[in-house]
PDB file of C-alpha atoms in Angstrom:
ATOM      1  CA  UNK A1389     -69.663 116.406  13.513  1.00 25.00           C
ATOM      2  CA  UNK A1390     -73.448 116.148  13.395  1.00 29.00           C
ATOM      3  CA  UNK A1391     -73.517 112.375  13.178  1.00 33.00           C
ATOM      4  CA  UNK A1392     -71.660 112.038  16.478  1.00 33.00           C
ATOM      5  CA  UNK A1393     -73.503 114.557  18.655  1.00 32.00           C
ATOM      6  CA  UNK A1394     -77.000 113.583  19.892  1.00 36.00           C
ATOM      7  CA  UNK A1395     -77.948 117.179  20.736  1.00 36.00           C
ATOM      8  CA  UNK A1396     -76.802 118.736  17.453  1.00 36.00           C
ATOM      9  CA  UNK A1397     -79.147 120.865  15.436  1.00 37.00           C
ATOM     10  CA  UNK A1398     -79.775 119.188  12.100  1.00 40.00           C
ATOM     11  CA  UNK A1399     -80.858 120.792   8.873  1.00 42.00           C
ATOM     12  CA  UNK A1400     -84.498 121.971   8.997  1.00 45.00           C
ATOM     13  CA  UNK A1401     -85.132 120.493   5.541  1.00 51.00           C
ATOM     14  CA  UNK A1402     -88.077 118.100   5.501  1.00 52.00           C
ATOM     15  CA  UNK A1403     -87.091 114.434   5.526  1.00 71.00           C
ATOM     16  CA  UNK A1404     -89.029 111.418   4.340  1.00 81.00           C
ATOM     17  CA  UNK A1405     -90.215 109.248   7.249  1.00 83.00           C
ATOM     18  CA  UNK A1406     -87.739 106.532   8.232  1.00 88.00           C
ATOM     19  CA  UNK A1407     -89.254 105.314  11.511  1.00 92.00           C
ATOM     20  CA  UNK A1408     -92.856 104.150  11.669  1.00 93.00           C
ATOM     21  CA  UNK A1409     -95.098 103.111  14.551  1.00 92.00           C
ATOM     22  CA  UNK A1410     -98.617 101.885  13.825  1.00 93.00           C
ATOM     23  CA  UNK A1411    -101.469 100.453  15.883  1.00 93.00           C
ATOM     24  CA  UNK A1412    -103.282  97.448  14.448  1.00 94.00           C
ATOM     25  CA  UNK A1413    -106.803  97.187  15.900  1.00 94.00           C
ATOM     26  CA  UNK A1414    -108.576  93.849  15.875  1.00 96.00           C
ATOM     27  CA  UNK A1415    -112.139  92.773  16.782  1.00 96.00           C
ATOM     28  CA  UNK A1416    -112.580  89.344  18.364  1.00 96.00           C
ATOM     29  CA  UNK A1417    -114.958  87.219  16.258  1.00 96.00           C
ATOM     30  CA  UNK A1418    -115.185  84.639  19.043  1.00 96.00           C
ATOM     31  CA  UNK A1419    -114.556  84.633  22.769  1.00 94.00           C
ATOM     32  CA  UNK A1420    -111.608  82.800  24.267  1.00 94.00           C
ATOM     33  CA  UNK A1421    -108.406  83.200  26.223  1.00 94.00           C
ATOM     34  CA  UNK A1422    -104.853  84.100  25.271  1.00 93.00           C
ATOM     35  CA  UNK A1423    -101.625  83.668  27.189  1.00 89.00           C
ATOM     36  CA  UNK A1424    -100.812  86.711  29.328  1.00 83.00           C
ATOM     37  CA  UNK A1425     -97.520  87.094  27.432  1.00 82.00           C
ATOM     38  CA  UNK A1426     -98.912  86.860  23.893  1.00 85.00           C
ATOM     39  CA  UNK A1427     -95.858  88.356  22.204  1.00 87.00           C
ATOM     40  CA  UNK A1428     -94.950  85.125  20.417  1.00 89.00           C
ATOM     41  CA  UNK A1429     -98.465  84.859  18.972  1.00 93.00           C
ATOM     42  CA  UNK A1430     -98.582  88.477  17.747  1.00 95.00           C
ATOM     43  CA  UNK A1431     -95.057  88.086  16.340  1.00 95.00           C
ATOM     44  CA  UNK A1432     -96.262  85.024  14.408  1.00 95.00           C
ATOM     45  CA  UNK A1433     -99.212  87.049  13.092  1.00 96.00           C
ATOM     46  CA  UNK A1434     -96.845  89.787  11.906  1.00 96.00           C
ATOM     47  CA  UNK A1435     -94.745  87.246   9.992  1.00 96.00           C
ATOM     48  CA  UNK A1436     -97.868  85.743   8.392  1.00 96.00           C
ATOM     49  CA  UNK A1437     -98.981  89.179   7.194  1.00 95.00           C
ATOM     50  CA  UNK A1438     -95.487  89.933   5.906  1.00 96.00           C
ATOM     51  CA  UNK A1439     -95.383  86.553   4.168  1.00 96.00           C
ATOM     52  CA  UNK A1440     -98.567  87.386   2.258  1.00 95.00           C
ATOM     53  CA  UNK A1441     -96.721  90.317   0.642  1.00 95.00           C
ATOM     54  CA  UNK A1442     -93.126  89.055   0.415  1.00 95.00           C
ATOM     55  CA  UNK A1443     -92.387  85.469   1.588  1.00 95.00           C
ATOM     56  CA  UNK A1444     -88.617  85.866   1.157  1.00 96.00           C
ATOM     57  CA  UNK A1445     -88.587  88.901   3.460  1.00 95.00           C
ATOM     58  CA  UNK A1446     -90.730  87.130   6.070  1.00 95.00           C
ATOM     59  CA  UNK A1447     -88.269  84.217   6.158  1.00 95.00           C
ATOM     60  CA  UNK A1448     -85.348  86.637   6.385  1.00 94.00           C
ATOM     61  CA  UNK A1449     -86.880  88.534   9.320  1.00 94.00           C
ATOM     62  CA  UNK A1450     -87.721  85.297  11.136  1.00 93.00           C
ATOM     63  CA  UNK A1451     -84.157  84.008  10.801  1.00 92.00           C
ATOM     64  CA  UNK A1452     -82.489  87.328  11.614  1.00 88.00           C
ATOM     65  CA  UNK A1453     -80.177  87.163  14.633  1.00 81.00           C
ATOM     66  CA  UNK A1454     -79.364  90.328  16.566  1.00 78.00           C
ATOM     67  CA  UNK A1455     -81.113  93.705  16.358  1.00 83.00           C
ATOM     68  CA  UNK A1456     -84.311  93.399  14.343  1.00 90.00           C
ATOM     69  CA  UNK A1457     -85.659  96.361  12.324  1.00 93.00           C
ATOM     70  CA  UNK A1458     -89.134  96.029  13.858  1.00 94.00           C
ATOM     71  CA  UNK A1459     -90.930  95.428  17.156  1.00 92.00           C
ATOM     72  CA  UNK A1460     -94.295  93.802  17.864  1.00 93.00           C
ATOM     73  CA  UNK A1461     -96.207  94.259  21.125  1.00 91.00           C
ATOM     74  CA  UNK A1462     -98.335  91.693  22.881  1.00 90.00           C
ATOM     75  CA  UNK A1463    -102.117  91.870  22.512  1.00 92.00           C
ATOM     76  CA  UNK A1464    -103.497  94.830  24.490  1.00 90.00           C
ATOM     77  CA  UNK A1465    -106.986  95.993  25.403  1.00 90.00           C
ATOM     78  CA  UNK A1466    -109.578  95.600  28.142  1.00 88.00           C
ATOM     79  CA  UNK A1467    -108.824  91.954  28.750  1.00 89.00           C
ATOM     80  CA  UNK A1468    -109.954  90.057  31.835  1.00 88.00           C
ATOM     81  CA  UNK A1469    -107.590  87.951  33.944  1.00 90.00           C
ATOM     82  CA  UNK A1470    -108.403  84.221  33.861  1.00 88.00           C
ATOM     83  CA  UNK A1471    -105.751  82.455  35.922  1.00 86.00           C
ATOM     84  CA  UNK A1472    -102.478  82.758  34.039  1.00 85.00           C
ATOM     85  CA  UNK A1473    -104.297  83.704  30.852  1.00 92.00           C
ATOM     86  CA  UNK A1474    -106.400  86.652  29.666  1.00 93.00           C
ATOM     87  CA  UNK A1475    -110.041  86.325  28.682  1.00 94.00           C
ATOM     88  CA  UNK A1476    -111.058  87.981  25.422  1.00 95.00           C
ATOM     89  CA  UNK A1477    -114.858  88.395  25.175  1.00 94.00           C
ATOM     90  CA  UNK A1478    -116.479  88.257  21.738  1.00 95.00           C
ATOM     91  CA  UNK A1479    -116.450  91.623  19.885  1.00 96.00           C
ATOM     92  CA  UNK A1480    -113.701  93.010  22.126  1.00 95.00           C
ATOM     93  CA  UNK A1481    -111.447  95.503  20.331  1.00 95.00           C
ATOM     94  CA  UNK A1482    -107.787  94.650  20.925  1.00 95.00           C
ATOM     95  CA  UNK A1483    -104.653  96.295  19.622  1.00 94.00           C
ATOM     96  CA  UNK A1484    -101.100  95.451  18.617  1.00 94.00           C
ATOM     97  CA  UNK A1485     -98.462  98.145  18.287  1.00 93.00           C
ATOM     98  CA  UNK A1486     -95.759  97.623  15.677  1.00 94.00           C
ATOM     99  CA  UNK A1487     -92.700  99.748  14.979  1.00 93.00           C
ATOM    100  CA  UNK A1488     -90.500  99.693  11.890  1.00 95.00           C
ATOM    101  CA  UNK A1489     -86.981 100.995  11.412  1.00 93.00           C
ATOM    102  CA  UNK A1490     -86.943 100.297   7.672  1.00 92.00           C
ATOM    103  CA  UNK A1491     -89.433 101.762   5.217  1.00 91.00           C
ATOM    104  CA  UNK A1492     -89.495  98.713   2.940  1.00 93.00           C
ATOM    105  CA  UNK A1493     -90.560  96.379   5.765  1.00 95.00           C
ATOM    106  CA  UNK A1494     -93.309  98.806   6.759  1.00 94.00           C
ATOM    107  CA  UNK A1495     -94.507  98.963   3.127  1.00 94.00           C
ATOM    108  CA  UNK A1496     -94.607  95.156   2.829  1.00 96.00           C
ATOM    109  CA  UNK A1497     -96.506  94.919   6.134  1.00 95.00           C
ATOM    110  CA  UNK A1498     -99.208  97.269   4.836  1.00 93.00           C
ATOM    111  CA  UNK A1499     -99.299  95.409   1.518  1.00 94.00           C
ATOM    112  CA  UNK A1500     -99.647  92.133   3.402  1.00 94.00           C
ATOM    113  CA  UNK A1501    -102.741  93.430   5.196  1.00 93.00           C
ATOM    114  CA  UNK A1502    -104.245  94.555   1.884  1.00 92.00           C
ATOM    115  CA  UNK A1503    -103.468  91.182   0.312  1.00 91.00           C
ATOM    116  CA  UNK A1504    -105.025  89.429   3.322  1.00 91.00           C
ATOM    117  CA  UNK A1505    -108.335  91.127   2.575  1.00 86.00           C
ATOM    118  CA  UNK A1506    -111.411  90.328   4.656  1.00 88.00           C
ATOM    119  CA  UNK A1507    -110.153  86.984   5.937  1.00 91.00           C
ATOM    120  CA  UNK A1508    -109.894  86.663   9.702  1.00 94.00           C
ATOM    121  CA  UNK A1509    -106.524  86.589  11.436  1.00 95.00           C
ATOM    122  CA  UNK A1510    -105.691  84.425  14.429  1.00 95.00           C
ATOM    123  CA  UNK A1511    -103.918  85.160  17.709  1.00 95.00           C
ATOM    124  CA  UNK A1512    -103.462  82.233  20.104  1.00 93.00           C
ATOM    125  CA  UNK A1513    -106.399  80.357  18.599  1.00 93.00           C
ATOM    126  CA  UNK A1514    -108.870  83.278  18.622  1.00 95.00           C
ATOM    127  CA  UNK A1515    -110.080  84.602  15.236  1.00 96.00           C
ATOM    128  CA  UNK A1516    -110.042  88.385  14.811  1.00 96.00           C
ATOM    129  CA  UNK A1517    -111.135  90.747  12.066  1.00 95.00           C
ATOM    130  CA  UNK A1518    -108.771  93.612  11.216  1.00 94.00           C
ATOM    131  CA  UNK A1519    -110.700  96.771  12.075  1.00 92.00           C
ATOM    132  CA  UNK A1520    -108.098  99.444  11.416  1.00 90.00           C
ATOM    133  CA  UNK A1521    -104.433 100.162  10.870  1.00 90.00           C
ATOM    134  CA  UNK A1522    -103.668 103.520  12.508  1.00 86.00           C
ATOM    135  CA  UNK A1523    -100.507 104.970  10.931  1.00 77.00           C
ATOM    136  CA  UNK A1524    -100.511 108.200  12.911  1.00 69.00           C
ATOM    137  CA  UNK A1525    -103.944 109.764  12.516  1.00 64.00           C
ATOM    138  CA  UNK A1526    -103.645 111.575  15.842  1.00 65.00           C
ATOM    139  CA  UNK A1527    -106.095 109.258  17.632  1.00 70.00           C
ATOM    140  CA  UNK A1528    -103.323 107.270  19.304  1.00 75.00           C
ATOM    141  CA  UNK A1529    -100.101 108.776  20.638  1.00 77.00           C
ATOM    142  CA  UNK A1530     -98.372 105.438  20.007  1.00 80.00           C
ATOM    143  CA  UNK A1531     -98.807 105.777  16.238  1.00 82.00           C
ATOM    144  CA  UNK A1532     -96.543 108.248  14.439  1.00 85.00           C
ATOM    145  CA  UNK A1533     -93.864 108.704  11.793  1.00 89.00           C
ATOM    146  CA  UNK A1534     -90.368 110.105  12.420  1.00 89.00           C
ATOM    147  CA  UNK A1535     -87.013 110.541  10.709  1.00 91.00           C
ATOM    148  CA  UNK A1536     -83.562 110.185  12.274  1.00 92.00           C
ATOM    149  CA  UNK A1537     -82.406 113.682  11.386  1.00 92.00           C
ATOM    150  CA  UNK A1538     -85.558 115.193  12.863  1.00 92.00           C
ATOM    151  CA  UNK A1539     -85.017 113.325  16.127  1.00 91.00           C
ATOM    152  CA  UNK A1540     -81.504 114.770  16.377  1.00 90.00           C
ATOM    153  CA  UNK A1541     -82.768 118.246  15.514  1.00 91.00           C
ATOM    154  CA  UNK A1542     -85.325 118.103  18.352  1.00 91.00           C
ATOM    155  CA  UNK A1543     -82.851 116.753  20.936  1.00 88.00           C
ATOM    156  CA  UNK A1544     -81.503 118.892  23.771  1.00 89.00           C
ATOM    157  CA  UNK A1545     -79.333 118.230  26.859  1.00 86.00           C
ATOM    158  CA  UNK A1546     -81.382 117.036  29.845  1.00 87.00           C
ATOM    159  CA  UNK A1547     -80.319 116.011  33.341  1.00 88.00           C
ATOM    160  CA  UNK A1548     -83.341 113.744  33.759  1.00 90.00           C
ATOM    161  CA  UNK A1549     -85.141 111.594  31.201  1.00 87.00           C
ATOM    162  CA  UNK A1550     -88.607 110.129  31.764  1.00 90.00           C
ATOM    163  CA  UNK A1551     -89.405 106.828  30.067  1.00 89.00           C
ATOM    164  CA  UNK A1552     -92.761 105.033  30.052  1.00 87.00           C
ATOM    165  CA  UNK A1553     -92.920 101.292  29.445  1.00 84.00           C
ATOM    166  CA  UNK A1554     -96.407 100.950  27.979  1.00 75.00           C
ATOM    167  CA  UNK A1555     -96.233  97.149  27.890  1.00 72.00           C
ATOM    168  CA  UNK A1556     -94.246  94.451  29.736  1.00 73.00           C
ATOM    169  CA  UNK A1557     -90.593  94.763  28.710  1.00 79.00           C
ATOM    170  CA  UNK A1558     -87.565  92.545  29.230  1.00 80.00           C
ATOM    171  CA  UNK A1559     -83.943  92.976  28.189  1.00 81.00           C
ATOM    172  CA  UNK A1560     -81.605  90.221  27.073  1.00 76.00           C
ATOM    173  CA  UNK A1561     -78.371  90.304  29.078  1.00 75.00           C
ATOM    174  CA  UNK A1562     -75.334  88.305  28.080  1.00 69.00           C
ATOM    175  CA  UNK A1563     -77.376  86.654  25.334  1.00 64.00           C
ATOM    176  CA  UNK A1564     -78.880  84.162  27.777  1.00 67.00           C
ATOM    177  CA  UNK A1565     -80.978  85.700  30.548  1.00 74.00           C
ATOM    178  CA  UNK A1566     -83.926  88.092  30.479  1.00 81.00           C
ATOM    179  CA  UNK A1567     -83.898  91.080  32.843  1.00 85.00           C
ATOM    180  CA  UNK A1568     -87.215  92.661  33.844  1.00 83.00           C
ATOM    181  CA  UNK A1569     -85.804  95.688  35.679  1.00 85.00           C
ATOM    182  CA  UNK A1570     -84.985  98.807  33.580  1.00 85.00           C
ATOM    183  CA  UNK A1571     -81.240  98.878  34.227  1.00 85.00           C
ATOM    184  CA  UNK A1572     -79.878 102.066  32.546  1.00 86.00           C
ATOM    185  CA  UNK A1573     -77.094 100.207  30.733  1.00 86.00           C
ATOM    186  CA  UNK A1574     -79.579  97.756  29.245  1.00 87.00           C
ATOM    187  CA  UNK A1575     -82.230 100.374  28.402  1.00 88.00           C
ATOM    188  CA  UNK A1576     -79.933 102.868  26.720  1.00 87.00           C
ATOM    189  CA  UNK A1577     -77.665 100.158  25.371  1.00 86.00           C
ATOM    190  CA  UNK A1578     -80.640  98.625  23.566  1.00 86.00           C
ATOM    191  CA  UNK A1579     -81.735 101.982  22.143  1.00 88.00           C
ATOM    192  CA  UNK A1580     -78.194 102.809  21.031  1.00 90.00           C
ATOM    193  CA  UNK A1581     -77.723  99.405  19.398  1.00 88.00           C
ATOM    194  CA  UNK A1582     -80.891  99.902  17.324  1.00 90.00           C
ATOM    195  CA  UNK A1583     -79.844 103.435  16.370  1.00 92.00           C
ATOM    196  CA  UNK A1584     -76.352 102.353  15.301  1.00 92.00           C
ATOM    197  CA  UNK A1585     -77.749  99.410  13.349  1.00 92.00           C
ATOM    198  CA  UNK A1586     -80.367 101.279  11.322  1.00 93.00           C
ATOM    199  CA  UNK A1587     -79.756 105.034  11.403  1.00 93.00           C
ATOM    200  CA  UNK A1588     -77.629 106.617   8.659  1.00 92.00           C
ATOM    201  CA  UNK A1589     -76.436 109.125  11.311  1.00 92.00           C
ATOM    202  CA  UNK A1590     -74.122 107.248  13.673  1.00 91.00           C
ATOM    203  CA  UNK A1591     -73.480 108.186  17.294  1.00 89.00           C
ATOM    204  CA  UNK A1592     -70.004 108.646  18.732  1.00 88.00           C
ATOM    205  CA  UNK A1593     -68.451 105.406  19.990  1.00 78.00           C
ATOM    206  CA  UNK A1594     -67.755 107.030  23.387  1.00 82.00           C
ATOM    207  CA  UNK A1595     -71.466 107.647  24.048  1.00 82.00           C
ATOM    208  CA  UNK A1596     -72.118 104.454  26.133  1.00 77.00           C
ATOM    209  CA  UNK A1597     -69.900 105.662  29.020  1.00 79.00           C
ATOM    210  CA  UNK A1598     -72.234 108.608  29.592  1.00 74.00           C
TER     211      UNK A1598
END
């Protein structure tokens, strides 16, 4: 059946977006430094923005164990190395990429930014002003909307698959250790776990052995 075959051709009917990736652009109001792995700080910023719209949901996402219906990148941009930290000059434009696997969380994130208004936001002690939220304008290939059925419809059998890790990536193995090398079982196992957790179209249980 369709739900079990990754390469199946789905119905061409238009679907409402279910997967969202956006780029949040920030301008540094002051100079300073941030830790080279600023993921914890940008994750905290995401929760603060979500809390401004829906505090209950922010608490729920923070406490969630297992596959989370969102991802948050570290701070990116033309940052200068300063020892084990990164220097952020004043007025530098930085970016954070966020992805959402549930439409309601994406909607509350956008509402949180609107509710935040013109107040500055903070990442690792540096104040920033939100310059733009790019939800797929075409300026950035990392910002786009998709739906699960459309992804299946566009899939086709391939002997080789090229993946680009646009930011530092680690995989949790055995629930205790982080692995920095892109082991196929961890890479595709992570993608499959997210798909099975949030997509209404489930993959066949035998897929992992491939």
